[in-house]
Structures are given as C-alpha cells and as structure tokens.
Amino acid sequence: MTIAGSPADQAAQGGGFRSAEGARKVPLRHPWWWVGGALLILVIGMFVQLLVTNKNMDWSTVLRFLFDGEILKGLLRTLELTVLAMVIGLALGILLAVMRLSANPLFRAVSWLWLWFFRGVPPLVQMVFWFNLATLLPKLKLGIPYGPVLASWDTNTVISAFTAAILGLSLTESAYAAEMIRAGIQAVSKGQTEAALSIGMSRFQVMRRVVLPQALRIVVPPIGNDLISMLKFTSLVSVLATPDLLYSAQMIYSRNYKTIPLLLVATIWYLVLTTLLTVAQQQVEKRLKTTHHRSGAMKNVKRLRFLPSFGKA
Amino acid sequence: MVPLLRVEKVNKAFGANHVLRDVSLDVHAGQVQCVIGPSGSGKSTLLRCVNRLEVPDSGHVYLDGQPMGFRWKGDALREMTSSQLAAQRRQMGMVFQGFHLFPHRRVIENVIEGPVVVGGVDRATARERAMELLSKVGLADKAEAYPDSLSGGQQQRVAIARSLAMRPKLMLFDEPTSALDPELVGDVLAVMRDLADEGMTMVVVTHEMGFARDVADHVVFMDGGCVVEAGPPGHIFGAPEHERTRSFLARVL
C-alpha cells in the first residue's frame, strides 16, 4: 500500500496514531473447549470399555456370524427390498407429482387423496394389511368392470410376504417422493416450459424432456436421504417373516439364544450400508454443485451421465 | 394478399388489469415490424398472445389465414388439442428476454432438440444444420459447451439458433437485448439484422430505437394496451402524429 503522504501517515509520524504493522498477534483462547472435550473423551472411553469388556457382547460370535450365509442372504434381500421399493416409489411419485400439478381437478384430487392416505398410514400397518388382503378379497380378478372376468388369481398366491412388504414400503415412499418431486418441478422456471412450447413441443414432451430432467436433478439430495431411510425401514418386513437382514439375525438367535451378538451383526451391516450410501450421496451432491458452477461445468458433465435423465439428447 | 400474421381485436386482462385493448395488426411475409412503447404497455403480452402462450380473452390471431388455437368445423371454431396447437406454434419461433436455454443440455443439443424431438429429423442431419446455424450466429466453437458457461449475449444467439432450427415462417422477439450488458447488445442485434436481410419475417418488441429505425419496415407504438400509432419508421420517428408517441420518443431518444 502506498498511502505515504496521506493524512493518516502524517498523523502516525506525529505520534497521534499507533500503527499495528508488525505487532505480535495473540489468538483468542478457548479454555472451555478443553473442559468439554475432556468430559466427552471420558464418556466415550467408558462406552468403548463397555463394548470391549462386557462379555455379553461376545465379539467372537459376532465375528463368526458376520459373514454367515444366512446373514448374507438376508443382506441381499434387504438390498433387493430397498431398490425395488425405491424404484416403484419414485416412478409412482413422478406420476403423482405430475397429477398434482395437472389442470384436471380430478387428477389433482386423486393425487391429493393418495398422498393423504399413504402418508398417513404407517408402513408397518400397511404391510400387515396387504398381507391379509385375502381376508377382504379372496380372489383378484381381471376383467371388464361389471362384465365378464378374463382372469382370476388366488389373492394369497399373488400377495406373498415379499409383495406385501414391497407394497407397504413403495406406496409410502411414493407419497413422500411425490411431494419432493412436485417441489422440484415447481422450482424449474416457467421460462423453460415456455421456451419448450415455443419450439413446438407438446405438454407431454415439455414435461419429459425439459422439466422433469431438471426437477429430478434438484431433488437428488432429498431422494438420497429417502434411500437411506428406506434401507432402514425395510427392517419392518421382519414382522411378515420375510428373511431380510434383521429377520435372518432373529432366526439365528432364536436357535442359539445369542441375541445381542446377532443384533450387533445386523447393526454393523446396516451401518456399513448407510455409510456407503452417505458417501455416494455426498459425491453426487458435490458433482451436482460443480456442474451448476460456471468454471466447473465442462469438466464434470461427462460423469453426470448416470444421474436420472429421461431421454438422452 | 393474406397477411402472414394478423392480430384482430385482441383483448387480454389479468384480473382487473386490462393489458391489451382491441389490438390489431397485420404482418406480411418478409416484413420486419418493431413494437415499441413504455414498460407495461402490453407489448410482451401481445407477442405471447400471438403464439398463444397467453390465451386472448377475445379477438383472434391468424397465421397464414388460420386462426391460432382453433380449427374451422363448418361455421364453428373448434378448440385445438395440445398437439395440434404445438404443430401450429412451431411455425413461429420465439426469442425471450431471459434466453431460457435448456441448462441441462449442451449448446448443440439445445439447437437440435426441436428438430429431433418435434420435427422427427434424424440426429445427423439435425446436427449438420445446427452447426450451420451456430456458425451463422458466430458460436460454432461453443457447440459442446453448456449454456451456463456462455455470456448472456452468446446465450441469446444460441436461443435464436434454436428457434431458427425449426425453420419458422415468422420470428417473434420479446425484448431480446433487455437482459444483456450493454457491450453484448451489438452482437445479438447484428444477428437479427442479418436475419432481416435474408428476408425473415420478424416481430420485434424492443427498446433499441436505433434498431427499430434502421431495420424495421413498420413500427408500432403501443401505450396503455392500445396501438397508438403505426407506420414506417421514418414517419414514427420523424413526424409522429400523436402526443403520446412524441413524449415517449422524447424520453427515450
């Protein structure tokens, strides 16, 4: 800085002004951080001691069952439930969101009703209900309403515990996804729709090619959260005796009475999966951020290909 | 001669705000018409009524003698389906003040989107033509870029190329340079000038009086939702008849 000759400089030379240049700086101390930190370390230490020294934890059993065939099969079933429920839930969610924003009042009403119901009824209640559908409708029939029946199935063969679980989870997810996707659609500027209409796109094309791809990018972070919740919610299916991760662990400890070690096995796997998903989610979000950033736009775009994109250009 | 575009006694109100009052105008093939007037005079709404992004409350817009949004069924006008309207709309291009490029697609993809998705042109042919259009607007080197890495002026030129890709009979420009930094306005106006020289029919809502004076065949002055005065630029800028026109021009020139 060349402020020599300025009034301040002249004042400093005259002794009326004390320059801070070159003075030693003393940072602010935080004694309470140390006190709080020490307390936390003590609590954590006690907890670790409990984990390691309590014989009932039985770490050798935990290790023995961590890669047990039954557990791994349950793990696979949990992943299967998560992915299927999520995919169905999202597909329905998109449909419901578009219906909710439709000009047709009937579509809006049906979508509202669906959301009200499936957001209001706990997934566990739904699962049990779907599982017992046969008591309400013994046969599922396909045909012309009030006309001839073309095909008919025994409800109990169609609705297995697995289907009931998928229905309960995906229908609940559809309601939540619909609300998020609706917000995403509304966040895409109206100008996008107008520009697309002006080049002659139909309403359907505008939605599929212009609005939804942008809306889905906006809702990737919350959908990621939902995916993680979904993974945990799948443990509800154990009430329907579907051999997921939790139920597999329960089956084993009902035989060998090693309840805590097997619950630990399940816990460890759930934590591993949620950690992986969290890391993946952070990566996706980071890339989304950089593509919206001017300078980073070009570099990161290729890697974005795996993101939801309806119809490639 | 049937005008390419006829606007006939169009009225439009948003709630209590009567934005267009009995607006009529004719645009013949090859003409460049500039619509000028103070903010809020209804110029943009007029353009949006022309391609039916806004539906007029009364009055009609005709493209090639056919009413926009309707089909003749005997003596009655039957409202078009969304896809019929889309087919009619694609005969006119529209350039917006805010560009509205598709941010999730590259420049070249923005330009071929219409021909491929709407026009059913195969991708290779569409690409070739898109590159020609991008060269024409001076942006062939930006084909693989994403819109948000371009300046406003560049984005607007891409938007013009995107509209031209549909081979429209008519181009509508809604204040195409109003959102641009002053030093970028010239590039966009130059592209528009070239288009006019090639004989494109254009309706341009603009605050660029120099452009209106030099390029337009016909200037329409609007105020308060009405066409106050219309005529050749020499007449509107040189010897306006109405007091409102004179006071507007005195403020902007």
Coordinates of C-alpha atoms in Angstrom, one line a residue:
Chain A
M1 CA 0.0 0.0 0.0
T2 CA 1.3 3.4 -0.9
I3 CA -0.5 5.7 1.4
A4 CA 2.6 7.6 2.3
G5 CA 1.9 11.3 2.5
S6 CA -1.8 10.6 3.4
P7 CA -3.1 12.5 6.4
A8 CA -3.1 9.2 8.5
D9 CA 0.6 8.6 7.7
Q10 CA 1.4 12.1 8.8
A11 CA -0.5 11.7 12.0
A12 CA 1.4 8.5 12.8
Q13 CA 4.7 10.3 12.4
G14 CA 3.4 12.9 14.7
G15 CA 2.7 10.3 17.4
G16 CA -1.1 10.6 17.4
F17 CA -1.6 7.3 15.6
R18 CA -0.3 3.8 16.5
S19 CA 0.3 1.5 13.6
A20 CA -0.5 -2.2 14.1
E21 CA 2.0 -3.2 11.4
G22 CA 4.4 -5.9 12.7
A23 CA 2.8 -6.3 16.1
R24 CA 2.6 -9.8 17.6
K25 CA -1.0 -11.2 17.4
V26 CA -2.4 -13.2 20.3
P27 CA -5.3 -15.5 19.2
L28 CA -8.4 -15.9 21.3
R29 CA -8.1 -18.8 23.8
H30 CA -11.0 -21.2 24.4
P31 CA -10.5 -22.9 27.8
W32 CA -14.0 -24.3 27.9
W33 CA -13.3 -26.3 24.7
W34 CA -10.7 -28.3 26.7
V35 CA -13.0 -28.9 29.6
G36 CA -15.9 -30.0 27.4
G37 CA -13.6 -32.1 25.3
A38 CA -12.1 -33.9 28.3
L39 CA -15.6 -34.7 29.6
L40 CA -16.6 -36.1 26.2
I41 CA -13.5 -38.2 25.9
L42 CA -14.2 -39.7 29.4
V43 CA -17.8 -40.7 28.4
I44 CA -16.6 -42.1 25.1
G45 CA -13.9 -44.1 26.9
M46 CA -16.4 -45.6 29.3
F47 CA -18.6 -46.6 26.3
V48 CA -15.7 -48.2 24.5
Q49 CA -14.7 -50.1 27.7
L50 CA -18.3 -51.4 27.9
L51 CA -18.2 -52.5 24.3
V52 CA -14.9 -54.3 24.6
T53 CA -15.0 -55.8 28.2
N54 CA -18.7 -56.8 28.5
K55 CA -18.7 -60.5 28.0
N56 CA -22.4 -60.5 26.8
M57 CA -21.2 -58.6 23.7
D58 CA -19.5 -61.8 22.7
W59 CA -17.4 -60.4 19.9
S60 CA -16.2 -63.8 18.8
T61 CA -19.8 -64.8 18.0
V62 CA -20.3 -61.5 16.2
L63 CA -17.3 -62.3 14.0
R64 CA -18.4 -65.8 13.4
F65 CA -21.8 -64.7 12.1
L66 CA -20.8 -61.5 10.3
F67 CA -20.3 -63.4 7.0
D68 CA -22.6 -66.3 7.8
G69 CA -24.5 -67.5 4.7
E70 CA -27.9 -66.8 6.1
I71 CA -27.0 -63.3 7.2
L72 CA -25.5 -62.5 3.7
K73 CA -28.7 -63.8 2.1
G74 CA -30.7 -61.6 4.4
L75 CA -28.5 -58.7 3.5
L76 CA -29.1 -59.3 -0.2
R77 CA -32.9 -59.5 0.5
T78 CA -32.7 -56.1 2.3
L79 CA -30.9 -54.6 -0.7
E80 CA -33.5 -56.1 -3.0
L81 CA -36.3 -54.7 -1.0
T82 CA -34.7 -51.2 -0.8
V83 CA -34.0 -51.0 -4.5
L84 CA -37.4 -52.3 -5.6
A85 CA -39.4 -50.2 -3.2
M86 CA -37.4 -47.1 -4.1
V87 CA -37.8 -47.6 -7.9
I88 CA -41.5 -48.3 -7.7
G89 CA -42.0 -45.4 -5.1
L90 CA -40.1 -42.9 -7.3
A91 CA -42.0 -43.9 -10.5
L92 CA -45.3 -43.6 -8.7
G93 CA -44.1 -40.4 -7.1
I94 CA -43.3 -38.8 -10.5
L95 CA -46.8 -39.7 -11.8
L96 CA -48.4 -38.4 -8.6
A97 CA -46.4 -35.1 -8.7
V98 CA -47.4 -34.5 -12.4
M99 CA -51.1 -35.3 -11.5
R100 CA -50.9 -32.9 -8.5
L101 CA -49.9 -30.1 -10.9
S102 CA -52.3 -31.1 -13.6
A103 CA -55.0 -28.7 -14.8
N104 CA -57.5 -31.5 -14.4
P105 CA -59.2 -31.1 -11.0
L106 CA -59.9 -34.9 -10.8
F107 CA -56.3 -35.8 -11.2
R108 CA -55.4 -33.3 -8.6
A109 CA -58.0 -34.6 -6.2
V110 CA -56.9 -38.3 -6.6
S111 CA -53.3 -37.4 -6.1
W112 CA -54.1 -35.4 -3.0
L113 CA -56.2 -38.3 -1.6
W114 CA -53.4 -40.8 -2.3
L115 CA -50.9 -38.6 -0.6
W116 CA -53.2 -38.1 2.4
F117 CA -53.7 -41.8 2.8
F118 CA -50.3 -43.2 2.2
R119 CA -48.5 -40.5 4.2
G120 CA -51.0 -41.0 7.0
V121 CA -50.9 -44.8 7.4
P122 CA -47.7 -46.2 8.9
P123 CA -45.9 -48.6 6.5
L124 CA -46.0 -51.3 9.1
V125 CA -49.8 -51.1 9.3
Q126 CA -50.0 -51.2 5.5
M127 CA -47.7 -54.2 5.2
V128 CA -49.8 -56.2 7.7
F129 CA -52.9 -55.0 5.9
W130 CA -51.6 -56.0 2.4
F131 CA -50.5 -59.3 3.8
N132 CA -54.0 -60.1 5.0
L133 CA -55.7 -58.8 1.8
A134 CA -57.1 -62.3 1.1
T135 CA -59.5 -62.0 4.1
L136 CA -61.0 -58.9 2.3
L137 CA -60.7 -60.1 -1.3
P138 CA -60.2 -63.8 -1.6
K139 CA -59.7 -63.6 -5.4
L140 CA -58.1 -61.0 -7.6
K141 CA -59.9 -60.8 -10.9
L142 CA -59.0 -59.0 -14.1
G143 CA -61.9 -58.3 -16.4
I144 CA -64.3 -55.7 -17.7
P145 CA -66.0 -53.8 -14.8
Y146 CA -69.4 -55.3 -14.2
G147 CA -68.7 -57.6 -17.2
P148 CA -67.0 -60.9 -17.8
V149 CA -63.9 -61.9 -15.9
L150 CA -60.9 -62.6 -18.0
A151 CA -58.5 -63.9 -15.4
S152 CA -58.5 -64.6 -11.8
W153 CA -55.9 -65.4 -9.2
D154 CA -55.9 -66.6 -5.6
T155 CA -55.0 -63.5 -3.6
N156 CA -52.8 -65.4 -1.2
T157 CA -50.5 -66.6 -4.1
V158 CA -50.2 -63.1 -5.5
I159 CA -49.6 -61.3 -2.3
S160 CA -46.7 -63.0 -0.7
A161 CA -45.0 -61.6 2.3
F162 CA -42.5 -60.1 -0.1
T163 CA -45.1 -58.4 -2.2
A164 CA -46.9 -57.1 0.8
A165 CA -43.6 -55.7 2.1
I166 CA -42.9 -54.0 -1.3
L167 CA -46.4 -52.6 -1.4
G168 CA -46.2 -51.1 2.0
L169 CA -42.8 -49.6 1.5
S170 CA -43.2 -48.3 -2.0
L171 CA -46.6 -46.8 -1.6
T172 CA -45.4 -44.9 1.5
E173 CA -42.3 -43.8 -0.5
S174 CA -44.5 -42.7 -3.4
A175 CA -46.3 -40.2 -1.3
Y176 CA -43.1 -38.6 0.1
A177 CA -41.4 -38.7 -3.3
A178 CA -44.4 -37.1 -4.9
E179 CA -44.2 -34.1 -2.6
M180 CA -40.4 -33.7 -3.2
I181 CA -40.7 -34.0 -7.0
R182 CA -43.6 -31.6 -7.1
A183 CA -41.4 -29.0 -5.3
G184 CA -38.6 -29.8 -7.8
I185 CA -41.0 -29.3 -10.8
Q186 CA -42.1 -26.0 -9.4
A187 CA -38.5 -24.9 -8.9
V188 CA -37.9 -25.2 -12.7
S189 CA -38.5 -21.7 -14.1
K190 CA -41.7 -21.2 -16.1
G191 CA -39.5 -19.8 -18.9
Q192 CA -38.2 -23.3 -19.6
T193 CA -41.7 -24.5 -20.3
E194 CA -42.5 -21.5 -22.5
A195 CA -39.3 -21.9 -24.5
A196 CA -40.0 -25.6 -25.0
L197 CA -43.6 -24.9 -26.0
S198 CA -42.4 -22.2 -28.4
I199 CA -40.3 -24.7 -30.4
G200 CA -43.5 -26.8 -30.8
M201 CA -43.2 -29.4 -28.0
S202 CA -46.4 -30.9 -26.7
R203 CA -47.2 -30.6 -23.0
F204 CA -46.0 -34.2 -22.5
Q205 CA -42.7 -33.6 -24.3
V206 CA -42.1 -30.5 -22.3
M207 CA -42.6 -32.4 -19.1
R208 CA -40.5 -35.4 -20.2
R209 CA -37.6 -33.7 -22.0
V210 CA -37.3 -30.3 -20.3
V211 CA -39.0 -30.0 -16.9
L212 CA -38.6 -33.5 -15.3
P213 CA -34.8 -33.9 -16.0
Q214 CA -34.2 -30.6 -14.3
A215 CA -36.6 -31.2 -11.5
L216 CA -35.1 -34.6 -10.7
R217 CA -31.6 -33.1 -10.6
I218 CA -32.9 -30.7 -8.0
V219 CA -34.4 -33.5 -5.8
V220 CA -31.4 -35.8 -5.9
P221 CA -30.2 -34.8 -2.4
P222 CA -33.6 -35.4 -0.7
I223 CA -34.1 -38.6 -2.7
G224 CA -30.7 -39.8 -1.4
N225 CA -31.9 -39.2 2.2
D226 CA -35.0 -41.2 1.4
L227 CA -33.0 -44.0 0.1
I228 CA -31.1 -44.2 3.3
S229 CA -34.3 -44.1 5.4
M230 CA -35.7 -46.8 3.1
L231 CA -32.8 -49.1 3.8
K232 CA -33.6 -48.9 7.5
F233 CA -37.4 -49.1 7.0
T234 CA -37.0 -52.5 5.3
S235 CA -36.3 -54.0 8.7
L236 CA -40.1 -53.6 9.3
V237 CA -40.6 -56.6 7.0
S238 CA -39.4 -58.9 9.7
V239 CA -42.9 -58.8 11.1
L240 CA -44.1 -60.6 8.0
A241 CA -41.4 -63.3 8.4
T242 CA -39.6 -62.1 5.3
P243 CA -36.0 -63.2 5.7
D244 CA -34.3 -59.8 5.4
L245 CA -31.1 -58.9 7.3
L246 CA -32.9 -58.3 10.7
Y247 CA -35.2 -61.4 10.4
S248 CA -32.2 -63.6 9.5
A249 CA -30.4 -62.5 12.6
Q250 CA -33.6 -63.1 14.6
M251 CA -33.9 -66.6 13.2
I252 CA -30.4 -67.4 14.2
Y253 CA -30.6 -66.1 17.8
S254 CA -33.9 -67.8 18.3
R255 CA -31.9 -71.0 17.8
N256 CA -28.7 -70.2 19.7
Y257 CA -30.0 -67.5 22.1
K258 CA -27.1 -65.2 21.2
T259 CA -29.5 -62.2 20.9
I260 CA -27.1 -59.3 21.4
P261 CA -24.3 -60.6 19.2
L262 CA -26.6 -61.2 16.3
L263 CA -28.3 -57.9 16.7
L264 CA -24.8 -56.5 16.6
V265 CA -24.2 -58.3 13.3
A266 CA -27.3 -56.7 11.8
T267 CA -26.3 -53.3 13.2
I268 CA -22.9 -53.5 11.7
W269 CA -24.3 -54.3 8.3
Y270 CA -26.9 -51.6 8.4
L271 CA -24.2 -49.1 9.4
V272 CA -21.9 -50.3 6.6
L273 CA -24.7 -49.9 4.0
T274 CA -25.8 -46.5 5.3
T275 CA -22.2 -45.3 5.3
L276 CA -21.7 -46.4 1.7
L277 CA -24.9 -44.7 0.7
T278 CA -24.0 -41.5 2.6
V279 CA -20.6 -41.3 0.8
A280 CA -22.3 -41.9 -2.6
Q281 CA -24.8 -39.2 -1.8
Q282 CA -22.1 -36.7 -0.9
Q283 CA -20.2 -37.5 -4.1
V284 CA -23.4 -37.0 -6.2
E285 CA -24.2 -33.7 -4.5
K286 CA -20.6 -32.5 -5.0
R287 CA -20.8 -33.1 -8.7
L288 CA -24.2 -31.5 -8.9
K289 CA -22.9 -28.4 -7.3
T290 CA -19.9 -28.2 -9.6
T291 CA -22.0 -28.6 -12.7
H292 CA -24.0 -25.6 -11.6
H293 CA -20.9 -23.7 -11.2
R294 CA -19.6 -21.9 -14.2
S295 CA -16.0 -22.9 -14.4
G296 CA -16.5 -26.5 -13.3
A297 CA -19.3 -27.0 -15.7
M298 CA -17.4 -28.6 -18.6
K299 CA -15.2 -30.9 -16.6
N300 CA -17.8 -32.7 -14.6
V301 CA -20.6 -33.1 -17.1
K302 CA -19.5 -36.4 -18.5
R303 CA -19.5 -38.0 -15.1
L304 CA -23.1 -36.9 -14.6
R305 CA -24.4 -39.3 -17.1
F306 CA -25.6 -41.8 -14.6
L307 CA -28.0 -39.3 -13.0
P308 CA -31.7 -39.5 -13.8
S309 CA -32.0 -38.4 -17.3
F310 CA -35.2 -39.0 -19.2
G311 CA -34.4 -39.3 -22.9
K312 CA -30.9 -38.6 -24.0
A313 CA -30.2 -35.8 -26.3
Chain B
M1 CA -53.0 -10.6 -50.1
V2 CA -53.5 -12.6 -46.9
P3 CA -51.1 -11.4 -44.3
L4 CA -48.7 -14.0 -42.8
L5 CA -49.8 -12.9 -39.3
R6 CA -53.0 -11.0 -38.4
V7 CA -53.9 -9.9 -34.9
E8 CA -57.6 -9.0 -34.8
K9 CA -59.1 -7.0 -31.9
V10 CA -57.2 -8.9 -29.2
N11 CA -58.1 -8.2 -25.6
K12 CA -56.3 -9.6 -22.6
A13 CA -56.8 -8.8 -18.9
F14 CA -55.0 -10.2 -15.9
G15 CA -57.6 -9.7 -13.1
A16 CA -58.5 -6.1 -13.1
N17 CA -55.5 -5.2 -15.2
H18 CA -56.6 -4.7 -18.8
V19 CA -53.3 -5.3 -20.6
L20 CA -54.4 -5.4 -24.3
R21 CA -57.4 -3.4 -25.6
D22 CA -58.6 -4.3 -29.1
V23 CA -55.1 -4.6 -30.5
S24 CA -55.0 -5.3 -34.3
L25 CA -52.1 -5.5 -36.6
D26 CA -51.0 -7.2 -39.9
V27 CA -47.6 -8.6 -40.6
H28 CA -46.8 -9.5 -44.2
A29 CA -44.3 -12.1 -45.3
G30 CA -40.8 -10.6 -45.3
Q31 CA -41.7 -7.7 -43.1
V32 CA -39.9 -6.6 -40.0
Q33 CA -42.2 -4.9 -37.5
C34 CA -40.9 -3.4 -34.3
V35 CA -43.2 -2.8 -31.4
I36 CA -42.1 0.0 -29.2
G37 CA -43.7 1.7 -26.2
P38 CA -43.2 2.3 -22.4
S39 CA -42.9 -0.6 -20.0
G40 CA -46.3 -2.1 -19.1
S41 CA -47.9 -1.0 -22.4
G42 CA -48.7 -4.7 -23.3
K43 CA -46.0 -5.3 -25.9
S44 CA -44.8 -8.6 -24.4
T45 CA -48.3 -9.8 -23.7
L46 CA -49.2 -9.1 -27.3
L47 CA -46.3 -11.4 -28.5
R48 CA -47.3 -14.0 -26.0
C49 CA -50.9 -13.9 -27.3
V50 CA -49.6 -14.3 -30.8
N51 CA -48.1 -17.7 -30.2
R52 CA -50.8 -18.5 -27.6
L53 CA -48.5 -18.8 -24.5
E54 CA -51.3 -16.5 -23.3
V55 CA -54.8 -17.1 -24.5
P56 CA -56.6 -13.9 -25.6
D57 CA -59.8 -13.1 -23.7
S58 CA -61.3 -12.1 -27.0
G59 CA -60.2 -11.5 -30.6
H60 CA -58.1 -13.8 -32.7
V61 CA -54.7 -14.3 -34.1
Y62 CA -54.3 -15.7 -37.6
L63 CA -51.3 -17.4 -39.0
D64 CA -51.5 -17.9 -42.8
G65 CA -55.1 -17.1 -42.5
Q66 CA -55.8 -19.9 -40.0
P67 CA -56.9 -18.9 -36.5
M68 CA -54.4 -19.8 -33.8
G69 CA -55.7 -22.4 -31.4
F70 CA -58.8 -23.2 -33.4
R71 CA -60.0 -25.2 -36.4
W72 CA -62.9 -24.4 -38.6
K73 CA -65.6 -27.0 -38.2
G74 CA -68.4 -25.8 -40.6
D75 CA -69.2 -22.3 -39.3
A76 CA -67.9 -23.1 -35.8
L77 CA -64.4 -22.8 -34.3
R78 CA -63.3 -25.9 -32.6
E79 CA -60.5 -25.6 -30.0
M80 CA -57.3 -27.4 -30.9
T81 CA -55.8 -30.3 -29.0
S82 CA -52.5 -29.6 -27.3
S83 CA -50.6 -31.4 -30.1
Q84 CA -52.4 -29.5 -32.9
L85 CA -51.6 -26.3 -31.2
A86 CA -48.0 -27.4 -30.8
A87 CA -47.8 -28.1 -34.6
Q88 CA -49.1 -24.6 -35.2
R89 CA -46.8 -23.0 -32.7
R90 CA -43.7 -24.5 -34.2
Q91 CA -44.3 -22.4 -37.4
M92 CA -43.2 -19.4 -35.4
G93 CA -40.0 -19.1 -33.4
M94 CA -39.8 -17.1 -30.2
V95 CA -36.8 -15.5 -28.5
F96 CA -37.3 -14.5 -24.9
Q97 CA -35.8 -11.7 -22.8
G98 CA -34.3 -14.3 -20.5
F99 CA -33.0 -16.7 -23.2
H100 CA -34.4 -19.8 -21.5
L101 CA -31.8 -22.2 -22.9
F102 CA -32.1 -25.7 -21.5
P103 CA -29.4 -25.7 -18.9
H104 CA -29.1 -29.5 -18.8
R105 CA -28.2 -29.8 -22.4
R106 CA -25.2 -28.7 -24.4
V107 CA -25.5 -25.8 -26.9
I108 CA -25.7 -28.1 -29.9
E109 CA -28.3 -30.3 -28.1
N110 CA -30.3 -27.2 -27.4
V111 CA -30.4 -26.4 -31.1
I112 CA -31.2 -30.0 -32.3
E113 CA -33.8 -30.6 -29.6
G114 CA -36.7 -29.2 -31.6
P115 CA -35.9 -30.7 -35.0
V116 CA -35.2 -34.2 -33.5
V117 CA -38.0 -34.4 -30.9
V118 CA -40.7 -32.4 -32.5
G119 CA -39.7 -32.4 -36.2
G120 CA -38.6 -36.1 -36.4
V121 CA -35.4 -35.1 -38.2
D122 CA -32.7 -37.7 -37.8
R123 CA -29.9 -36.7 -35.5
A124 CA -27.1 -36.5 -38.0
T125 CA -29.0 -34.2 -40.3
A126 CA -30.1 -32.1 -37.4
R127 CA -26.6 -31.8 -36.1
E128 CA -25.3 -30.7 -39.5
R129 CA -27.9 -28.0 -39.8
A130 CA -27.5 -26.9 -36.2
M131 CA -23.7 -26.4 -36.8
E132 CA -24.6 -24.2 -39.8
L133 CA -26.9 -22.2 -37.6
L134 CA -24.4 -21.9 -34.9
S135 CA -21.8 -20.7 -37.4
K136 CA -24.3 -18.1 -38.6
V137 CA -24.7 -16.7 -35.1
G138 CA -20.9 -16.9 -34.6
L139 CA -20.9 -19.7 -32.0
A140 CA -19.8 -22.8 -33.8
D141 CA -16.9 -23.2 -31.4
K142 CA -19.3 -23.3 -28.4
A143 CA -21.3 -26.2 -29.7
E144 CA -20.2 -28.6 -27.0
A145 CA -20.4 -26.0 -24.1
Y146 CA -23.1 -25.9 -21.6
P147 CA -25.3 -22.7 -21.6
D148 CA -24.2 -21.5 -18.2
S149 CA -20.6 -21.2 -19.4
L150 CA -21.7 -18.6 -22.0
S151 CA -22.2 -14.9 -21.7
G152 CA -25.7 -13.5 -21.9
G153 CA -25.2 -12.3 -25.5
Q154 CA -23.9 -15.7 -26.5
Q155 CA -26.8 -17.5 -24.9
Q156 CA -29.3 -15.2 -26.7
R157 CA -27.6 -16.0 -30.0
V158 CA -27.9 -19.7 -29.3
A159 CA -31.6 -19.2 -28.4
I160 CA -32.0 -17.5 -31.8
A161 CA -30.3 -20.5 -33.5
R162 CA -32.6 -22.9 -31.5
S163 CA -35.7 -21.1 -32.8
L164 CA -34.3 -21.0 -36.4
A165 CA -33.7 -24.7 -36.3
M166 CA -37.4 -25.3 -36.6
R167 CA -37.4 -23.3 -39.9
P168 CA -40.2 -21.0 -38.7
K169 CA -42.2 -18.8 -41.0
L170 CA -42.1 -16.0 -38.5
M171 CA -39.8 -15.0 -35.6
L172 CA -41.0 -13.3 -32.5
F173 CA -38.5 -11.4 -30.4
D174 CA -39.6 -10.4 -26.9
E175 CA -37.1 -7.7 -25.8
P176 CA -34.2 -9.9 -26.8
T177 CA -31.5 -7.5 -25.6
S178 CA -33.0 -6.0 -22.5
A179 CA -31.3 -8.5 -20.1
L180 CA -27.9 -8.0 -21.7
D181 CA -24.9 -6.0 -20.6
P182 CA -24.6 -3.0 -23.0
E183 CA -21.5 -4.2 -24.7
L184 CA -23.1 -7.5 -25.6
V185 CA -26.2 -6.0 -27.2
G186 CA -24.5 -5.3 -30.6
D187 CA -23.7 -9.0 -31.3
V188 CA -27.3 -10.0 -30.9
L189 CA -28.6 -7.1 -32.9
A190 CA -26.2 -7.9 -35.7
V191 CA -27.5 -11.4 -35.9
M192 CA -31.1 -10.1 -36.0
R193 CA -30.1 -7.6 -38.7
D194 CA -28.7 -10.5 -40.8
L195 CA -31.9 -12.4 -40.4
A196 CA -33.9 -9.4 -41.6
D197 CA -31.6 -9.0 -44.6
E198 CA -32.3 -12.6 -45.5
G199 CA -36.0 -11.8 -45.7
M200 CA -37.1 -13.4 -42.4
T201 CA -40.5 -12.1 -41.2
M202 CA -40.0 -10.7 -37.7
V203 CA -42.0 -9.1 -35.0
V204 CA -39.6 -7.4 -32.5
V205 CA -40.6 -6.0 -29.2
T206 CA -37.7 -3.7 -28.4
H207 CA -36.3 -0.7 -26.6
E208 CA -33.5 -0.4 -29.2
M209 CA -34.7 2.6 -31.1
G210 CA -31.7 2.6 -33.4
F211 CA -32.5 -1.0 -34.5
A212 CA -36.2 -0.1 -35.0
R213 CA -35.3 2.9 -37.1
D214 CA -32.7 1.1 -39.3
V215 CA -34.2 -2.3 -39.7
A216 CA -37.9 -2.2 -39.3
D217 CA -40.3 -1.8 -42.3
H218 CA -43.0 -0.9 -39.9
V219 CA -43.0 0.5 -36.4
V220 CA -45.9 0.0 -34.0
F221 CA -46.1 2.3 -30.9
M222 CA -48.2 0.9 -28.0
D223 CA -49.3 2.6 -24.8
G224 CA -51.8 1.6 -22.2
G225 CA -52.6 -1.7 -24.0
C226 CA -53.6 0.1 -27.3
V227 CA -51.8 0.6 -30.6
V228 CA -51.5 4.3 -30.6
E229 CA -49.8 4.8 -33.8
A230 CA -48.2 2.6 -36.5
G231 CA -46.3 3.3 -39.7
P232 CA -42.9 3.3 -41.4
P233 CA -40.0 4.2 -39.1
G234 CA -39.5 7.5 -41.0
H235 CA -43.0 8.5 -40.1
I236 CA -43.0 7.3 -36.5
F237 CA -39.5 8.7 -35.6
G238 CA -39.6 11.7 -37.9
A239 CA -43.1 13.0 -37.7
P240 CA -45.2 11.2 -35.1
E241 CA -48.8 12.4 -35.1
H242 CA -49.8 11.6 -31.5
E243 CA -48.7 13.5 -28.5
R244 CA -48.1 10.2 -26.6
T245 CA -45.7 9.0 -29.3
R246 CA -43.9 12.3 -29.2
S247 CA -43.5 12.3 -25.5
F248 CA -42.3 8.7 -25.4
L249 CA -39.7 9.3 -28.1
A250 CA -38.6 12.4 -26.4
R251 CA -37.9 10.4 -23.3
V252 CA -36.0 7.5 -24.9
L253 CA -34.1 9.2 -27.8

